[in-house]
Amino acid sequence: MARKKIVAGNWKMNTLPAEGVELAKSVVAGRGEVCECVNFIVCPPFTHLAQVIEQVKGSDIAVGAQDCATEAKGAYTGEVAASMIAALGCKYVILGHSERRQYYGETSESLNKKMAQAYANGLTPIYCVGENLEEREAGNHFAVCKAQIEEVVYNLTEEQFASLVIAYEPVWAIGTGKTATAEQAQEIHAYIREVLRAKFGAAAEECPILYGGSCKPSNAAEIFAKEDVDGGLIGGAALKAEDFLAIGKGF
Ligand code: PGA
């Protein structure tokens, strides 16, 4: 079976509600120009998830959140529960993004709880892994990704793993304009799949592994052509519908 091809847009803390609605509208309008085989996902800020979901209704574009709470509900001021996100009609949730690990103290411990919340509410996690520049330069990128997978993904059941999406995002390539080469991406994606195979066996062949980090229309095709790259998690270029869709044409 061929793996799912996915192009997911991580809007981060960008767009006001009206801008987000316009962006979603443009993605829906242009979607027909791209192969139906590509699964598009947009991940707006919490504040306009509902409006964006309304906007993409009737299309095959899915919506995801950028994070969720570790707990189910209760006295956790400022947090947003996975059940709330799911109730809006979200299908996905990005977990473990390097910006959350780096700026908000996200750890494997909190991520295990968030993964459990996501699955308990029928959300598919897009679980992010990746090394920073120092780790890459020291040759530790394999070990870093392995640990990020072992500490979290290895705790999933086979059934949970069957719907998981992984994103490899080297921190040194995020928002820097510096992209991993297609060869670098393939090398680590193949390695990540090997780590998954060690625990989940043949099911690892079905797990989509997305590349993220300055992915744009001009480099998407070369990166997506690699055997173990199943699409992209797109930041900056997801804020322009035209670029976001053009990345989908990279398949
Ligand atoms: P970028 O971000 O495409 O702007 O580098 C990717 C991401 O962080 O998901």
Short mmCIF file of C-alpha atoms in Angstrom, two decimals, residues 9-220:
data_model
loop_
_atom_site.label_atom_id
_atom_site.label_comp_id
_atom_site.label_asym_id
_atom_site.label_seq_id
_atom_site.Cartn_x
_atom_site.Cartn_y
_atom_site.Cartn_z
CA GLY A 9 0.26 24.07 6.91
CA ASN A 10 1.39 25.21 10.34
CA TRP A 11 0.23 28.81 10.50
CA LYS A 12 1.87 29.29 13.93
CA MET A 13 0.88 32.60 15.59
CA ASN A 14 -0.04 34.26 12.31
CA THR A 15 -3.23 35.63 10.78
CA LEU A 16 -6.13 37.42 12.43
CA PRO A 17 -9.43 35.57 12.12
CA ALA A 18 -10.52 37.39 8.97
CA GLU A 19 -7.13 36.81 7.34
CA GLY A 20 -7.24 33.14 8.26
CA VAL A 21 -10.67 32.77 6.73
CA GLU A 22 -9.43 34.43 3.51
CA LEU A 23 -6.40 32.17 3.41
CA ALA A 24 -8.55 29.06 3.89
CA LYS A 25 -10.93 30.30 1.20
CA SER A 26 -8.07 30.68 -1.28
CA VAL A 27 -6.73 27.22 -0.46
CA VAL A 28 -10.17 25.72 -1.10
CA ALA A 29 -10.51 27.70 -4.34
CA GLY A 30 -7.17 26.49 -5.73
CA ARG A 31 -7.26 22.98 -4.37
CA GLY A 32 -8.62 21.51 -7.62
CA GLU A 33 -5.35 22.31 -9.41
CA VAL A 34 -3.48 19.81 -7.27
CA CYS A 35 -3.61 16.01 -7.44
CA GLU A 36 -6.42 14.51 -5.40
CA CYS A 37 -3.82 12.12 -4.03
CA VAL A 38 -2.48 14.90 -1.78
CA ASN A 39 -4.07 15.29 1.65
CA PHE A 40 -4.04 18.95 2.66
CA ILE A 41 -4.27 20.00 6.30
CA VAL A 42 -4.34 23.55 7.63
CA CYS A 43 -3.48 24.33 11.26
CA PRO A 44 -4.62 27.85 12.23
CA PRO A 45 -4.43 29.40 15.70
CA PHE A 46 -7.09 28.26 18.22
CA THR A 47 -9.01 31.53 17.91
CA HIS A 48 -10.19 30.85 14.38
CA LEU A 49 -10.29 27.08 14.16
CA ALA A 50 -14.10 27.14 14.06
CA GLN A 51 -14.24 29.75 11.29
CA VAL A 52 -11.65 27.95 9.19
CA ILE A 53 -13.48 24.64 9.66
CA GLU A 54 -16.63 26.34 8.41
CA GLN A 55 -14.71 27.71 5.43
CA VAL A 56 -13.30 24.36 4.29
CA LYS A 57 -16.60 22.50 4.71
CA GLY A 58 -17.50 20.56 1.58
CA SER A 59 -13.84 20.31 0.51
CA ASP A 60 -11.35 17.55 1.34
CA ILE A 61 -9.13 19.93 3.31
CA ALA A 62 -8.71 18.88 6.94
CA VAL A 63 -8.06 21.16 9.89
CA GLY A 64 -5.68 20.66 12.79
CA ALA A 65 -4.76 22.50 15.97
CA GLN A 66 -1.19 23.42 16.88
CA ASP A 67 -1.22 21.97 20.41
CA CYS A 68 -3.56 20.63 23.08
CA ALA A 69 -3.62 20.36 26.86
CA THR A 70 -2.12 17.53 28.88
CA GLU A 71 -5.32 17.20 30.91
CA ALA A 72 -8.90 16.39 29.94
CA LYS A 73 -10.58 19.38 31.60
CA GLY A 74 -10.71 21.46 34.74
CA ALA A 75 -8.78 24.23 36.44
CA TYR A 76 -6.02 24.79 33.87
CA THR A 77 -6.27 28.46 32.99
CA GLY A 78 -5.34 29.25 29.42
CA GLU A 79 -5.25 25.66 28.20
CA VAL A 80 -7.35 24.13 25.40
CA ALA A 81 -8.47 20.51 25.77
CA ALA A 82 -8.25 17.95 22.99
CA SER A 83 -11.99 17.33 23.43
CA MET A 84 -12.70 21.01 22.66
CA ILE A 85 -10.62 20.88 19.51
CA ALA A 86 -12.27 17.64 18.40
CA ALA A 87 -15.74 19.01 19.09
CA LEU A 88 -15.10 21.81 16.57
CA GLY A 89 -14.38 19.26 13.86
CA CYS A 90 -10.59 19.20 13.92
CA LYS A 91 -9.01 15.96 12.79
CA TYR A 92 -5.36 16.62 13.63
CA VAL A 93 -3.18 18.18 16.31
CA ILE A 94 0.49 19.11 15.99
CA LEU A 95 2.39 17.90 19.06
CA GLY A 96 6.01 18.37 20.06
CA HIS A 97 6.83 21.17 17.65
CA SER A 98 10.36 22.40 18.34
CA GLU A 99 9.08 25.89 19.15
CA ARG A 100 7.00 24.40 21.94
CA ARG A 101 9.90 22.26 23.14
CA GLN A 102 12.25 25.25 23.02
CA TYR A 103 10.11 28.14 24.31
CA TYR A 104 7.41 26.46 26.39
CA GLY A 105 9.24 23.65 28.13
CA GLU A 106 7.55 20.83 26.23
CA THR A 107 9.04 17.50 27.33
CA SER A 108 8.47 13.84 26.54
CA GLU A 109 6.55 13.65 29.81
CA SER A 110 4.04 16.33 28.80
CA LEU A 111 3.91 14.96 25.27
CA ASN A 112 2.95 11.49 26.45
CA LYS A 113 -0.05 13.04 28.21
CA LYS A 114 -0.97 15.16 25.18
CA MET A 115 -0.73 12.16 22.87
CA ALA A 116 -3.07 10.23 25.16
CA GLN A 117 -5.54 13.14 25.16
CA ALA A 118 -5.39 13.43 21.39
CA TYR A 119 -6.11 9.73 20.82
CA ALA A 120 -8.80 9.62 23.50
CA ASN A 121 -10.63 12.29 21.52
CA GLY A 122 -10.15 10.84 18.06
CA LEU A 123 -7.50 13.35 16.93
CA THR A 124 -4.54 12.27 14.83
CA PRO A 125 -1.29 13.66 16.22
CA ILE A 126 1.34 15.09 13.91
CA TYR A 127 4.28 14.36 16.17
CA CYS A 128 7.37 16.50 15.52
CA VAL A 129 10.96 15.48 16.05
CA GLY A 130 14.23 17.09 15.05
CA GLU A 131 17.62 18.26 16.20
CA ASN A 132 19.04 21.75 16.66
CA LEU A 133 22.16 23.08 14.92
CA GLU A 134 24.53 22.18 17.73
CA GLU A 135 23.23 18.62 17.80
CA ARG A 136 23.50 18.32 14.01
CA GLU A 137 27.06 19.66 14.00
CA ALA A 138 28.06 17.23 16.74
CA GLY A 139 26.60 14.39 14.67
CA ASN A 140 23.93 13.71 17.29
CA HIS A 141 20.90 14.15 15.06
CA PHE A 142 20.19 10.43 14.83
CA ALA A 143 20.35 9.97 18.59
CA VAL A 144 18.14 13.01 19.24
CA CYS A 145 15.39 11.85 16.88
CA LYS A 146 15.63 8.30 18.20
CA ALA A 147 15.16 9.47 21.80
CA GLN A 148 12.23 11.73 20.86
CA ILE A 149 10.54 8.73 19.25
CA GLU A 150 11.41 6.13 21.87
CA GLU A 151 10.28 8.31 24.76
CA VAL A 152 6.88 9.06 23.24
CA VAL A 153 5.92 7.07 20.15
CA TYR A 154 7.07 3.77 21.68
CA ASN A 155 4.37 4.22 24.33
CA LEU A 156 1.58 4.05 21.75
CA THR A 157 -0.48 0.96 21.12
CA GLU A 158 -0.32 -0.63 17.67
CA GLU A 159 -3.77 0.74 16.96
CA GLN A 160 -2.75 4.27 17.92
CA PHE A 161 0.45 4.06 15.92
CA ALA A 162 -1.54 3.05 12.84
CA SER A 163 -2.93 6.59 12.50
CA LEU A 164 0.14 8.57 13.63
CA VAL A 165 1.83 11.15 11.40
CA ILE A 166 5.45 12.10 12.11
CA ALA A 167 7.16 15.32 11.05
CA TYR A 168 10.93 15.57 10.95
CA GLU A 169 11.87 19.21 11.37
CA PRO A 170 15.51 20.13 11.85
CA VAL A 171 15.41 23.20 14.09
CA TRP A 172 18.23 24.83 12.10
CA ALA A 173 16.05 24.79 8.98
CA ILE A 174 12.86 26.21 10.50
CA GLY A 175 12.13 29.73 9.34
CA THR A 176 15.78 30.22 8.45
CA GLY A 177 15.56 29.77 4.70
CA LYS A 178 18.15 27.01 5.17
CA THR A 179 16.66 23.73 3.98
CA ALA A 180 18.00 20.28 4.59
CA THR A 181 19.13 18.80 1.30
CA ALA A 182 16.90 16.11 -0.16
CA GLU A 183 19.68 13.61 0.68
CA GLN A 184 19.86 14.78 4.30
CA ALA A 185 16.09 14.48 4.59
CA GLN A 186 16.02 11.00 3.07
CA GLU A 187 18.86 9.82 5.29
CA ILE A 188 17.12 10.75 8.51
CA HIS A 189 13.61 9.83 7.35
CA ALA A 190 14.87 6.33 6.52
CA TYR A 191 16.52 6.19 9.92
CA ILE A 192 13.31 7.31 11.67
CA ARG A 193 11.41 4.60 9.83
CA GLU A 194 13.99 2.07 10.99
CA VAL A 195 13.48 3.19 14.60
CA LEU A 196 9.72 2.81 14.12
CA ARG A 197 10.17 -0.62 12.52
CA ALA A 198 12.14 -1.82 15.55
CA LYS A 199 9.02 -1.35 17.67
CA PHE A 200 6.05 -1.59 15.31
CA GLY A 201 7.38 -3.87 12.58
CA ALA A 202 5.78 -3.70 9.15
CA ALA A 203 3.30 -1.01 10.30
CA ALA A 204 6.23 1.43 10.08
CA GLU A 205 5.98 1.22 6.29
CA GLU A 206 2.55 2.89 6.45
CA CYS A 207 3.51 5.79 8.72
CA PRO A 208 3.70 9.11 6.85
CA ILE A 209 6.90 11.00 7.71
CA LEU A 210 6.74 14.66 6.69
CA TYR A 211 9.69 17.00 6.21
CA GLY A 212 9.52 20.49 7.70
CA GLY A 213 11.92 23.43 7.61
CA SER A 214 11.91 26.12 4.92
CA CYS A 215 10.03 23.86 2.54
CA LYS A 216 8.78 25.93 -0.41
CA PRO A 217 7.53 25.50 -3.98
CA SER A 218 11.08 25.59 -5.36
CA ASN A 219 12.42 22.72 -3.24
CA ALA A 220 9.35 20.60 -2.45
#
